[in-house]
Amino acid sequence: MRDKLFIDGTWVAPAKGGSFEVIDPATEQVVHHAPAGTAEDIDAAVKAARQAFDHGPWPRMTGKERATVLRRISEIILARKRELARLEVIDNGKPMPEAVWDMEDAAGCFAFYAGLAEEMDETPEEAIPLGEPRFSSKVVREPIGVAAAIIPWNYPLLMASWKVAPALAAGCTMVLKPSELTPLTALELGAIVAEAGLPAGVLNIVTGLGPEAGQPLSEHSGIDKIAFTGSVPTGAKIMAAAARDIKNVSLELGGKSPFVIFADSDIEKAVEWIMFGIFWNQGQVCSATSRVLVEESLYPALLERLVAEAAKIRIGSGLEEGTLLGPLVSKGQYDKVLAAIERGKSEGAAVAGGGRRPAGLNTGYFLEPTILTDMPEESFVWTEEIFGPVVCVKPFKDEADAIRMANDSRFGLAAAVMSRDKARCERVARAFRAGIVWINCSQPTFTEAPWGGYKQSGIGRELGRWGLSNYLETKQITSFNSEEPWGWYIKSD
Ligand code: NAD
C-alpha cells in the first residue's frame, strides 16, 4: 500500500505531511494511512499536468502511439488483477468475485479506448458542406487540455478508468482525486502507468479529503475540464466552482432507478434481476434499481419469492469464499442506510425482509438484504437515494400507472422493464425519462455504450465514443479559396 502522492511521474510526500485512515469495512480495523494531499499538492499536480499538456509529447503523439501505452496499462491491470481486487475488497468491502470482475472491466476500458485512440488517426477530417462556393470548411477534434477527475468509492479503480482511459486516449493530461474512503487502487494506478511508459506529468494522482483536495482541484484555474462522479450536493458545488472560470464539466450523479415488472414475466427471472439490480456491490450503485414496481396480480407471489431468495444471500467478508454480500463501505454510509430504513418505517413502510445487522456478524458494517413495502409515494425511501442493499417494492395497476410512478423522480439515471411482450417493453423503454434503460434485465454495463443520466442524475455521457468526446474540443477550420478580393471595405474598380 502506497503512502505518497504521484505527481509529475514521481512519488512525493504531501506538502503538509498529513495522512488519513483507511479502514477495512469488514473488520473495522485501520489497514493503512494514506497521504492527505491539500491545495499545495493539487497546485503542484495541476502545474505538472499543464506542463505535460502545453509542452510535453503526449498530446502531440499519434493516436497509435498513445494506444500502445494504453494497451500496456490494460495488460498490467490484467496481470495484477487478483492482487488489485484484494486491495479493492479491503478498501471497499465488495465480494472478491465482484472485485475481480471490476478489474477485468477496468483493463477492458483501457483496451477499448486504445482502439478509439488508433481510430482517431484513421478518421478523415470531416468536411462541412457550405452554401458558399468560395469557402471550404472542415472540423478537427483536439484534446480539451488538462482534465480533473474526482471520483467516488463504490467502484474505485473502475470509476478512475472510466475517466483516465478516454482522457489519455484523447491526448489530455489529468489530475485524479480518488475518494478518501477508497484510495488504495487509485494510488496503485500511478505505479501501473509509470511501468507502462506514460510520460511524466500526464497522469497525476492526489489522494485527500473532499474539501481539502477535491475543492481546490475543482477551483484551480489551470484546469480546462472537470469530470465528476458522486453525489448531487457535491456535483452542485463542483459545477458552481467550474462556473467561475467557465470550465467544461461532466457530471455523473445519483439515481433512484425504477424496475417495472409486468404480470406476464417469469417470476424466477424477475427475482434474479431484482436482486442483481439492488444487492450487487451492497446496493452502492448509482444505477441500482432501488424502486421495483410490480403489476398488481403478480405482486404477492413475487414479493414472497423475493423475500425468500434475499434471505438466502450469503453475507460476510468479501475475502471469504462464497460471500455474495459484503459490508457497506464505511461507518458513515452504514449509519446513513440504517437511518433511512428507520425513516421509512416512521413514514409507513413495512419491512418485508431484512433490515437488521445479520446475526453472528457483530463487527463490520454488515446489513441484511432489505425489502421495504407499503411506503407512500412521497416518502423519503421511495424518493431519495439510499445507496445500500435496500429495495422498495410497490404494486401498480396498468402501464400508464407504472410509467407515471417510474418517471415521478428528480433523478433519471437508469430504468428497467420486464415483460414477455416485446412491443410493450419497447414502448415503456421509450417512455422512461432516463439515460440508461434495460429490457428484461438490470445493470449489465458495456464499455461500448453511453452511460449517464437525465434530470439531476447528471450532465454528459461517459463510455463509448461519447466518453472520448468528453475530452475533445471541436474546432472548425474555414478557408477562403477564391482569388477574387472580398471587396467589402476595399472596392476594386
Ligand atoms: P461524494 O459526492 O461525497 O464524493 C465524491 C467525490 O467528491 C470524493 O472523491 C470526494 O472526496 C469529493 N468531494 C467531496 N466534497 C468535495 C468538494 N467540496 N469539492 C470537490 N470534491 C469533493 O460522493 P460519494 O459519497 O463518494 O459517492 C456516492 C454518491 O455518488 C452517490 O450519490 C451515488 O449515486 C453517486 N455515484 C454516481 C455514479 C454515476 O455513475 N452516476 C457512480 C458512482 C456513484
Coordinates of C-alpha atoms and ligand atoms in Angstrom, one line a residue:
M1 CA 0.0 0.0 0.0
R2 CA 1.4 3.4 -1.0
D3 CA 1.8 6.4 1.2
K4 CA 2.9 9.0 -1.3
L5 CA 1.2 11.1 -4.0
F6 CA 2.0 10.5 -7.6
I7 CA 3.0 13.9 -9.1
D8 CA 5.0 14.6 -12.3
G9 CA 6.0 10.9 -12.6
T10 CA 7.4 10.6 -9.1
W11 CA 6.2 9.6 -5.6
V12 CA 6.1 12.6 -3.3
A13 CA 5.1 13.1 0.4
P14 CA 2.1 15.5 0.8
A15 CA 3.3 19.1 1.4
K16 CA 1.7 19.3 4.8
G17 CA 2.8 15.8 5.7
G18 CA -0.8 14.7 6.6
S19 CA -2.5 11.3 6.3
F20 CA -5.9 9.8 6.7
E21 CA -7.0 6.3 7.9
V22 CA -8.0 3.6 5.5
I23 CA -10.5 1.3 7.3
D24 CA -11.4 -2.3 6.2
P25 CA -15.2 -2.2 6.5
A26 CA -15.4 -6.0 7.2
T27 CA -13.1 -5.7 10.3
E28 CA -13.4 -2.0 11.2
Q29 CA -9.6 -2.1 11.5
V30 CA -7.3 0.6 10.2
V31 CA -5.3 -1.0 7.5
H32 CA -3.3 1.9 6.2
H33 CA -2.6 5.6 6.4
A34 CA -3.0 7.2 3.0
P35 CA -1.4 10.5 2.1
A36 CA -3.6 13.6 2.6
G37 CA -3.0 16.0 -0.3
T38 CA -4.0 19.6 0.2
A39 CA -4.2 22.7 -2.0
E40 CA -0.4 22.9 -2.4
D41 CA -0.2 19.3 -3.7
I42 CA -3.1 20.0 -6.0
D43 CA -1.3 23.0 -7.4
A44 CA 1.9 21.0 -8.0
A45 CA -0.2 18.3 -9.7
V46 CA -2.0 20.8 -11.9
K47 CA 1.2 22.5 -12.9
A48 CA 2.8 19.2 -13.8
A49 CA -0.3 18.3 -15.9
R50 CA -0.2 21.8 -17.5
Q51 CA 3.4 21.5 -18.4
A52 CA 2.9 18.0 -19.8
F53 CA 0.0 19.2 -21.9
D54 CA 1.4 22.5 -23.1
H55 CA 5.0 21.3 -23.8
G56 CA 5.1 17.5 -23.4
P57 CA 5.0 14.8 -26.0
W58 CA 1.6 13.2 -25.0
P59 CA -0.9 15.4 -26.9
R60 CA 1.5 15.6 -29.9
M61 CA 1.8 11.8 -30.3
T62 CA -0.3 9.9 -32.8
G63 CA -3.3 8.0 -31.6
K64 CA -1.4 4.8 -32.4
E65 CA 1.5 5.8 -30.1
R66 CA -0.9 6.6 -27.3
A67 CA -2.8 3.4 -27.8
T68 CA 0.5 1.4 -27.2
V69 CA 0.7 2.8 -23.7
L70 CA -3.0 2.4 -23.0
R71 CA -2.8 -1.3 -24.1
R72 CA 0.2 -1.8 -21.7
I73 CA -1.8 -0.3 -18.9
S74 CA -4.6 -2.7 -19.7
E75 CA -2.2 -5.7 -19.7
I76 CA -0.6 -4.7 -16.4
I77 CA -4.0 -4.4 -14.7
L78 CA -5.0 -7.8 -16.0
A79 CA -1.7 -9.4 -14.9
R80 CA -2.2 -7.9 -11.4
K81 CA -6.0 -8.3 -11.3
R82 CA -6.2 -10.6 -8.2
E83 CA -3.8 -8.5 -6.1
L84 CA -5.6 -5.3 -7.2
A85 CA -9.0 -6.9 -6.5
R86 CA -7.9 -7.9 -3.0
L87 CA -6.9 -4.2 -2.3
E88 CA -10.4 -3.2 -3.6
V89 CA -12.1 -5.7 -1.2
I90 CA -10.1 -4.4 1.8
D91 CA -10.9 -0.8 0.9
N92 CA -14.5 -1.1 -0.3
G93 CA -15.8 -4.3 1.2
K94 CA -17.2 -5.9 -2.0
P95 CA -17.1 -9.6 -2.6
M96 CA -13.9 -10.8 -4.3
P97 CA -15.5 -12.1 -7.5
E98 CA -17.2 -8.7 -8.0
A99 CA -13.8 -7.0 -7.4
V100 CA -12.1 -9.3 -10.0
W101 CA -14.9 -8.5 -12.5
D102 CA -14.3 -4.8 -11.8
M103 CA -10.5 -5.2 -12.5
E104 CA -11.3 -7.0 -15.8
D105 CA -13.7 -4.2 -16.7
A106 CA -11.0 -1.6 -15.9
A107 CA -8.5 -3.4 -18.1
G108 CA -11.1 -3.7 -20.8
C109 CA -11.8 0.1 -20.6
F110 CA -8.1 0.9 -21.3
A111 CA -8.1 -1.6 -24.2
F112 CA -11.3 -0.1 -25.6
Y113 CA -10.0 3.5 -25.6
A114 CA -6.7 2.3 -27.1
G115 CA -8.8 1.2 -30.0
L116 CA -10.5 4.6 -30.2
A117 CA -7.2 6.4 -30.0
E118 CA -6.0 4.5 -33.0
E119 CA -9.2 5.2 -34.9
M120 CA -8.6 8.9 -34.3
D121 CA -5.6 8.7 -36.7
E122 CA -7.6 7.0 -39.4
T123 CA -10.7 9.1 -39.2
P124 CA -10.7 11.6 -42.0
E125 CA -11.3 15.2 -41.0
E126 CA -14.9 16.0 -41.6
A127 CA -15.6 18.4 -44.4
I128 CA -18.6 20.7 -43.8
P129 CA -20.7 21.4 -46.8
L130 CA -21.2 25.2 -47.1
G131 CA -23.7 27.1 -49.1
E132 CA -20.9 29.5 -50.3
P133 CA -18.7 28.0 -53.1
R134 CA -15.7 30.3 -52.4
F135 CA -15.2 28.8 -48.9
S136 CA -14.5 25.3 -47.6
S137 CA -14.7 24.2 -44.0
K138 CA -13.6 21.2 -42.0
V139 CA -13.8 20.0 -38.4
V140 CA -10.9 18.8 -36.4
R141 CA -11.1 17.3 -32.9
E142 CA -8.4 18.2 -30.4
P143 CA -7.7 17.3 -26.7
I144 CA -9.5 19.6 -24.4
G145 CA -6.4 20.2 -22.2
V146 CA -5.8 19.5 -18.6
A147 CA -8.7 17.5 -17.1
A148 CA -9.5 16.8 -13.4
A149 CA -11.2 13.6 -12.3
I150 CA -13.0 13.5 -9.0
I151 CA -14.4 10.0 -8.2
P152 CA -16.4 8.1 -5.6
W153 CA -15.8 5.0 -3.6
N154 CA -18.2 2.4 -5.0
Y155 CA -16.0 1.2 -7.9
P156 CA -12.6 2.8 -7.1
L157 CA -10.4 1.6 -9.9
L158 CA -13.2 1.2 -12.4
M159 CA -14.5 4.8 -11.9
A160 CA -10.9 6.0 -12.3
S161 CA -10.6 4.0 -15.6
W162 CA -13.8 5.4 -17.0
K163 CA -12.2 8.9 -16.8
V164 CA -8.5 8.3 -17.1
A165 CA -8.7 6.0 -20.2
P166 CA -10.7 8.3 -22.5
A167 CA -8.8 11.4 -21.3
L168 CA -5.5 9.8 -22.1
A169 CA -6.8 8.4 -25.4
A170 CA -7.9 11.9 -26.4
G171 CA -4.4 13.3 -25.7
C172 CA -5.4 15.2 -22.5
T173 CA -3.3 15.2 -19.3
M174 CA -5.1 14.7 -15.9
V175 CA -5.2 15.1 -12.2
L176 CA -7.1 12.3 -10.5
K177 CA -8.6 12.7 -7.0
P178 CA -10.0 9.4 -5.7
S179 CA -12.4 9.1 -2.8
E180 CA -10.9 9.4 0.7
L181 CA -12.8 6.2 1.6
T182 CA -11.0 4.1 -1.1
P183 CA -7.6 5.5 -2.1
L184 CA -5.6 2.2 -2.5
T185 CA -6.1 1.1 -6.1
A186 CA -6.1 4.6 -7.5
L187 CA -2.6 5.1 -6.0
E188 CA -1.5 1.8 -7.5
L189 CA -2.6 3.1 -10.9
G190 CA 0.3 5.6 -10.6
A191 CA 2.8 2.6 -10.5
I192 CA 0.9 1.0 -13.4
V193 CA 1.0 4.0 -15.7
A194 CA 4.7 4.6 -14.9
E195 CA 5.5 0.9 -15.7
A196 CA 3.5 1.2 -18.9
G197 CA 5.7 4.2 -20.0
L198 CA 3.3 7.1 -19.7
P199 CA 5.3 10.3 -19.8
A200 CA 5.8 12.2 -16.5
G201 CA 3.0 14.6 -15.6
V202 CA 0.4 13.1 -17.9
L203 CA -1.5 11.4 -15.0
N204 CA -1.1 12.8 -11.5
I205 CA -2.8 11.2 -8.5
V206 CA -3.6 13.2 -5.4
T207 CA -5.5 11.4 -2.6
G208 CA -7.1 13.5 0.1
L209 CA -10.3 14.7 1.6
G210 CA -13.1 16.3 -0.4
P211 CA -12.9 19.9 0.9
E212 CA -9.1 19.8 1.3
A213 CA -8.1 18.3 -2.1
G214 CA -11.2 18.0 -4.2
Q215 CA -12.4 21.6 -3.8
P216 CA -9.0 23.2 -4.6
L217 CA -8.9 21.0 -7.7
S218 CA -12.3 22.0 -8.9
E219 CA -11.4 25.7 -8.3
H220 CA -8.0 25.6 -9.9
S221 CA -7.6 27.9 -12.9
G222 CA -5.1 25.6 -14.6
I223 CA -7.9 23.0 -15.2
D224 CA -9.8 23.0 -18.5
K225 CA -12.3 20.3 -17.7
I226 CA -13.7 18.6 -14.7
A227 CA -15.2 15.1 -14.8
F228 CA -17.0 14.2 -11.6
T229 CA -18.9 11.2 -10.3
G230 CA -20.5 11.3 -6.9
S231 CA -23.4 12.8 -5.0
V232 CA -25.8 15.6 -6.2
P233 CA -24.8 18.1 -3.5
T234 CA -21.0 17.7 -4.3
G235 CA -21.8 17.8 -8.0
A236 CA -23.6 21.1 -7.5
K237 CA -20.6 22.6 -5.6
I238 CA -18.3 21.5 -8.4
M239 CA -20.5 23.0 -11.1
A240 CA -20.6 26.3 -9.1
A241 CA -16.8 26.2 -8.8
A242 CA -16.4 25.5 -12.5
A243 CA -18.7 28.3 -13.4
R244 CA -16.3 30.9 -12.1
D245 CA -13.9 30.4 -15.0
I246 CA -16.2 28.6 -17.4
K247 CA -14.6 25.1 -17.2
N248 CA -16.1 22.3 -19.2
V249 CA -18.0 20.0 -16.8
S250 CA -19.4 16.5 -17.0
L251 CA -21.3 15.1 -14.0
E252 CA -22.4 11.5 -13.2
L253 CA -24.6 11.8 -10.1
G254 CA -27.1 9.7 -8.2
G255 CA -30.3 7.9 -9.1
K256 CA -33.5 6.3 -7.8
S257 CA -34.0 3.9 -10.7
P258 CA -37.3 2.1 -11.3
F259 CA -37.7 -1.5 -12.4
V260 CA -41.2 -2.1 -13.9
I261 CA -42.2 -5.8 -13.9
F262 CA -45.4 -6.8 -15.8
A263 CA -47.5 -9.8 -14.7
D264 CA -46.5 -11.9 -17.7
S265 CA -42.9 -12.0 -16.5
D266 CA -41.2 -15.2 -15.4
I267 CA -41.2 -14.9 -11.7
E268 CA -37.8 -16.6 -11.1
K269 CA -36.1 -14.4 -13.7
A270 CA -37.7 -11.3 -12.2
V271 CA -36.4 -12.1 -8.7
E272 CA -32.9 -12.8 -10.0
W273 CA -32.7 -9.5 -11.9
I274 CA -34.2 -7.6 -9.0
M275 CA -31.5 -9.0 -6.7
F276 CA -28.7 -8.3 -9.2
G277 CA -30.2 -4.7 -9.5
I278 CA -30.0 -3.9 -5.8
F279 CA -27.7 -6.3 -3.9
W280 CA -24.7 -6.2 -6.2
N281 CA -22.0 -4.1 -4.5
Q282 CA -24.2 -3.9 -1.4
G283 CA -26.6 -1.7 -3.4
Q284 CA -24.0 1.0 -3.5
V285 CA -24.5 1.5 -7.2
C286 CA -25.7 4.8 -8.8
S287 CA -27.9 2.9 -11.3
A288 CA -29.2 0.4 -8.7
T289 CA -32.9 -0.4 -9.5
S290 CA -34.0 0.6 -6.0
R291 CA -37.7 1.1 -6.8
V292 CA -39.4 -2.1 -8.0
L293 CA -42.9 -1.7 -9.5
V294 CA -44.8 -4.9 -9.9
E295 CA -48.1 -5.3 -11.7
E296 CA -50.8 -5.9 -9.1
S297 CA -51.7 -9.5 -10.0
L298 CA -48.0 -10.7 -9.7
Y299 CA -47.2 -8.6 -6.6
P300 CA -48.0 -11.0 -3.8
A301 CA -46.3 -14.0 -5.3
L302 CA -43.2 -12.1 -6.5
L303 CA -42.8 -10.4 -3.1
E304 CA -42.9 -13.8 -1.4
R305 CA -40.2 -15.3 -3.7
L306 CA -38.0 -12.2 -3.4
V307 CA -38.1 -12.2 0.4
A308 CA -37.3 -16.0 0.4
E309 CA -34.4 -15.7 -2.0
A310 CA -32.9 -12.5 -0.4
A311 CA -32.8 -14.2 2.9
K312 CA -30.5 -16.9 1.4
I313 CA -27.8 -14.5 0.3
R314 CA -24.6 -15.3 2.0
I315 CA -23.3 -12.3 3.9
G316 CA -19.7 -12.0 5.1
S317 CA -16.2 -10.6 4.5
G318 CA -15.6 -10.0 0.8
L319 CA -12.5 -12.1 1.1
E320 CA -14.4 -15.2 2.3
E321 CA -15.2 -17.8 -0.4
G322 CA -18.9 -17.8 -1.3
T323 CA -19.8 -14.3 0.1
L324 CA -22.4 -12.6 -2.1
L325 CA -23.0 -9.5 0.1
G326 CA -20.1 -7.7 1.9
P327 CA -20.2 -4.9 4.4
L328 CA -21.1 -1.3 3.4
V329 CA -18.1 0.9 2.7
S330 CA -17.9 2.9 5.9
K331 CA -19.4 3.6 9.3
G332 CA -20.9 6.8 7.8
Q333 CA -22.6 5.0 5.0
Y334 CA -23.8 2.2 7.3
D335 CA -25.4 4.7 9.7
K336 CA -27.0 6.6 6.8
V337 CA -28.6 3.5 5.4
L338 CA -29.9 2.3 8.8
A339 CA -31.3 5.8 9.4
A340 CA -33.0 5.7 6.0
I341 CA -34.7 2.4 7.0
E342 CA -35.9 3.9 10.3
R343 CA -37.2 6.9 8.5
G344 CA -39.0 4.6 6.0
K345 CA -40.7 2.8 8.9
S346 CA -41.7 6.1 10.6
E347 CA -43.3 7.2 7.3
G348 CA -45.4 4.0 7.0
A349 CA -43.1 1.4 5.2
A350 CA -43.2 -2.2 6.3
V351 CA -40.1 -4.3 6.4
A352 CA -40.9 -7.5 4.4
G353 CA -37.3 -8.8 4.8
G354 CA -34.0 -8.0 6.4
G355 CA -33.4 -4.5 7.9
R356 CA -31.0 -5.5 10.6
R357 CA -27.4 -6.4 11.3
P358 CA -27.1 -10.1 10.4
A359 CA -26.9 -12.5 13.3
G360 CA -23.4 -13.6 14.2
L361 CA -21.7 -10.6 12.4
N362 CA -21.0 -8.3 15.3
T363 CA -18.1 -6.4 13.7
G364 CA -18.1 -4.8 10.3
Y365 CA -20.7 -2.7 8.5
F366 CA -23.0 -5.6 7.6
L367 CA -26.7 -5.2 6.8
E368 CA -29.2 -7.9 5.7
P369 CA -30.6 -7.5 2.2
T370 CA -33.7 -5.4 3.0
I371 CA -37.1 -5.3 1.3
L372 CA -39.5 -2.5 2.1
T373 CA -43.1 -2.3 1.1
D374 CA -46.2 -0.1 1.6
M375 CA -44.3 3.2 1.7
P376 CA -46.2 6.3 0.5
E377 CA -45.1 7.6 -2.9
E378 CA -43.9 10.9 -1.3
S379 CA -41.9 9.1 1.4
F380 CA -38.1 9.5 1.8
V381 CA -37.3 5.9 1.0
W382 CA -39.3 5.9 -2.2
T383 CA -37.9 9.3 -3.5
E384 CA -34.3 9.5 -2.2
E385 CA -31.2 7.5 -2.9
I386 CA -30.4 5.1 0.0
F387 CA -27.2 3.7 -1.6
G388 CA -27.4 0.4 0.3
P389 CA -28.9 -3.1 -0.1
V390 CA -32.4 -1.7 0.4
V391 CA -35.2 -2.2 -2.2
C392 CA -38.6 -0.6 -2.2
V393 CA -41.4 -2.6 -3.8
K394 CA -44.8 -1.3 -4.9
P395 CA -47.7 -2.6 -6.9
F396 CA -49.0 -0.8 -10.0
K397 CA -52.4 -1.0 -11.9
D398 CA -51.6 -0.7 -15.5
E399 CA -48.9 0.5 -18.0
A400 CA -49.8 4.2 -17.7
D401 CA -49.7 4.0 -13.9
A402 CA -46.3 2.3 -14.0
I403 CA -44.8 4.9 -16.3
R404 CA -46.2 7.8 -14.2
M405 CA -44.7 6.3 -11.0
A406 CA -41.4 5.4 -12.7
N407 CA -40.9 8.9 -14.1
D408 CA -42.0 10.8 -10.9
S409 CA -38.5 11.4 -9.7
R410 CA -35.9 14.2 -9.7
F411 CA -33.4 11.6 -10.9
G412 CA -33.2 10.0 -14.4
L413 CA -30.1 7.8 -14.5
A414 CA -31.5 4.3 -15.2
A415 CA -34.7 2.3 -15.5
A416 CA -35.6 -1.2 -16.4
V417 CA -38.7 -3.1 -17.7
M418 CA -39.6 -6.8 -17.8
S419 CA -42.3 -8.4 -19.8
R420 CA -42.7 -11.2 -22.4
D421 CA -44.4 -8.7 -24.7
K422 CA -41.5 -7.2 -26.7
A423 CA -43.6 -4.3 -28.1
R424 CA -44.7 -3.3 -24.6
C425 CA -41.0 -3.4 -23.4
E426 CA -40.0 -1.1 -26.3
R427 CA -42.9 1.3 -25.6
V428 CA -42.1 1.6 -21.9
A429 CA -38.3 1.9 -22.6
R430 CA -39.0 4.9 -24.7
A431 CA -41.4 6.4 -22.2
F432 CA -38.8 6.3 -19.4
R433 CA -37.1 9.6 -18.8
A434 CA -33.7 8.1 -18.1
G435 CA -30.3 7.8 -19.8
I436 CA -29.9 4.1 -19.4
V437 CA -32.7 1.6 -20.0
W438 CA -32.6 -2.2 -19.6
I439 CA -35.2 -4.6 -21.0
N440 CA -35.6 -8.0 -19.3
C441 CA -32.5 -7.4 -17.1
S442 CA -31.0 -4.8 -14.8
Q443 CA -27.4 -3.4 -14.5
P444 CA -25.2 -5.1 -17.2
T445 CA -22.9 -2.3 -18.3
F446 CA -20.9 -2.3 -21.5
T447 CA -17.8 -0.1 -22.2
E448 CA -19.1 0.5 -25.8
A449 CA -22.5 2.0 -24.8
P450 CA -23.1 5.6 -23.4
W451 CA -23.6 6.0 -19.7
G452 CA -25.2 9.0 -17.9
G453 CA -28.4 10.5 -16.7
Y454 CA -31.3 12.8 -17.4
K455 CA -32.5 15.4 -14.9
Q456 CA -30.5 15.7 -11.7
S457 CA -28.6 12.5 -12.4
G458 CA -26.0 14.4 -14.4
I459 CA -24.7 16.1 -17.5
G460 CA -22.9 14.4 -20.4
R461 CA -22.2 10.8 -21.1
E462 CA -19.2 8.5 -20.3
L463 CA -18.1 5.3 -22.0
G464 CA -18.2 4.5 -25.7
R465 CA -17.3 7.2 -28.2
W466 CA -19.3 9.6 -26.1
G467 CA -16.8 9.1 -23.3
L468 CA -14.0 10.1 -25.7
S469 CA -15.9 13.2 -26.8
N470 CA -15.9 14.4 -23.2
Y471 CA -12.2 15.1 -23.6
L472 CA -12.2 16.6 -27.1
E473 CA -12.7 20.1 -28.3
T474 CA -14.3 20.7 -31.7
K475 CA -12.5 23.2 -34.0
Q476 CA -13.7 24.4 -37.4
I477 CA -11.1 25.4 -39.9
T478 CA -12.6 27.5 -42.7
S479 CA -10.7 28.6 -45.8
F480 CA -11.4 31.3 -48.4
N481 CA -10.3 29.7 -51.6
S482 CA -11.2 32.4 -54.2
E483 CA -8.6 34.5 -55.9
E484 CA -11.2 37.3 -56.1
P485 CA -10.9 40.1 -53.5
W486 CA -13.5 40.0 -50.7
G487 CA -14.5 43.6 -51.6
W488 CA -16.4 44.8 -48.6
Y489 CA -14.2 47.7 -47.5
I490 CA -11.8 47.8 -50.4
K491 CA -13.6 48.0 -53.6
S492 CA -11.7 47.1 -56.8
D493 CA -12.9 49.3 -59.7
Ligands
NAD1 P1 -19.4 12.4 -2.7 O1 -20.1 13.4 -3.6 O2 -19.5 12.6 -1.3 O3 -17.9 12.3 -3.1 C1 -17.4 12.1 -4.4 C2 -16.0 12.6 -4.5 O4 -16.1 14.1 -4.4 C3 -15.0 12.2 -3.5 O5 -13.7 12.0 -4.1 C4 -14.9 13.3 -2.5 O6 -13.7 13.4 -1.8 C5 -15.1 14.5 -3.5 N1 -15.6 15.7 -2.8 C6 -16.3 15.9 -1.7 N2 -16.6 17.2 -1.4 C7 -16.0 17.9 -2.4 C8 -15.9 19.3 -2.7 N3 -16.5 20.2 -2.0 N4 -15.3 19.6 -3.9 C9 -14.7 18.7 -4.7 N5 -14.7 17.4 -4.4 C10 -15.4 17.0 -3.3 O7 -20.0 11.0 -3.2 P2 -19.6 9.6 -2.6 O8 -20.2 9.5 -1.2 O9 -18.2 9.3 -2.8 O10 -20.4 8.6 -3.7 C11 -21.8 8.3 -3.5 C12 -22.6 9.1 -4.5 O11 -22.0 9.0 -5.8 C13 -24.0 8.6 -4.6 O12 -24.9 9.6 -4.6 C14 -24.0 7.9 -6.0 O13 -25.2 7.8 -6.6 C15 -23.1 8.7 -6.8 N6 -22.5 7.9 -7.8 C16 -22.8 8.1 -9.1 C17 -22.3 7.3 -10.2 C18 -22.8 7.6 -11.6 O14 -22.2 7.0 -12.5 N7 -23.7 8.5 -11.9 C19 -21.4 6.4 -9.9 C20 -21.0 6.2 -8.6 C21 -21.5 6.9 -7.6

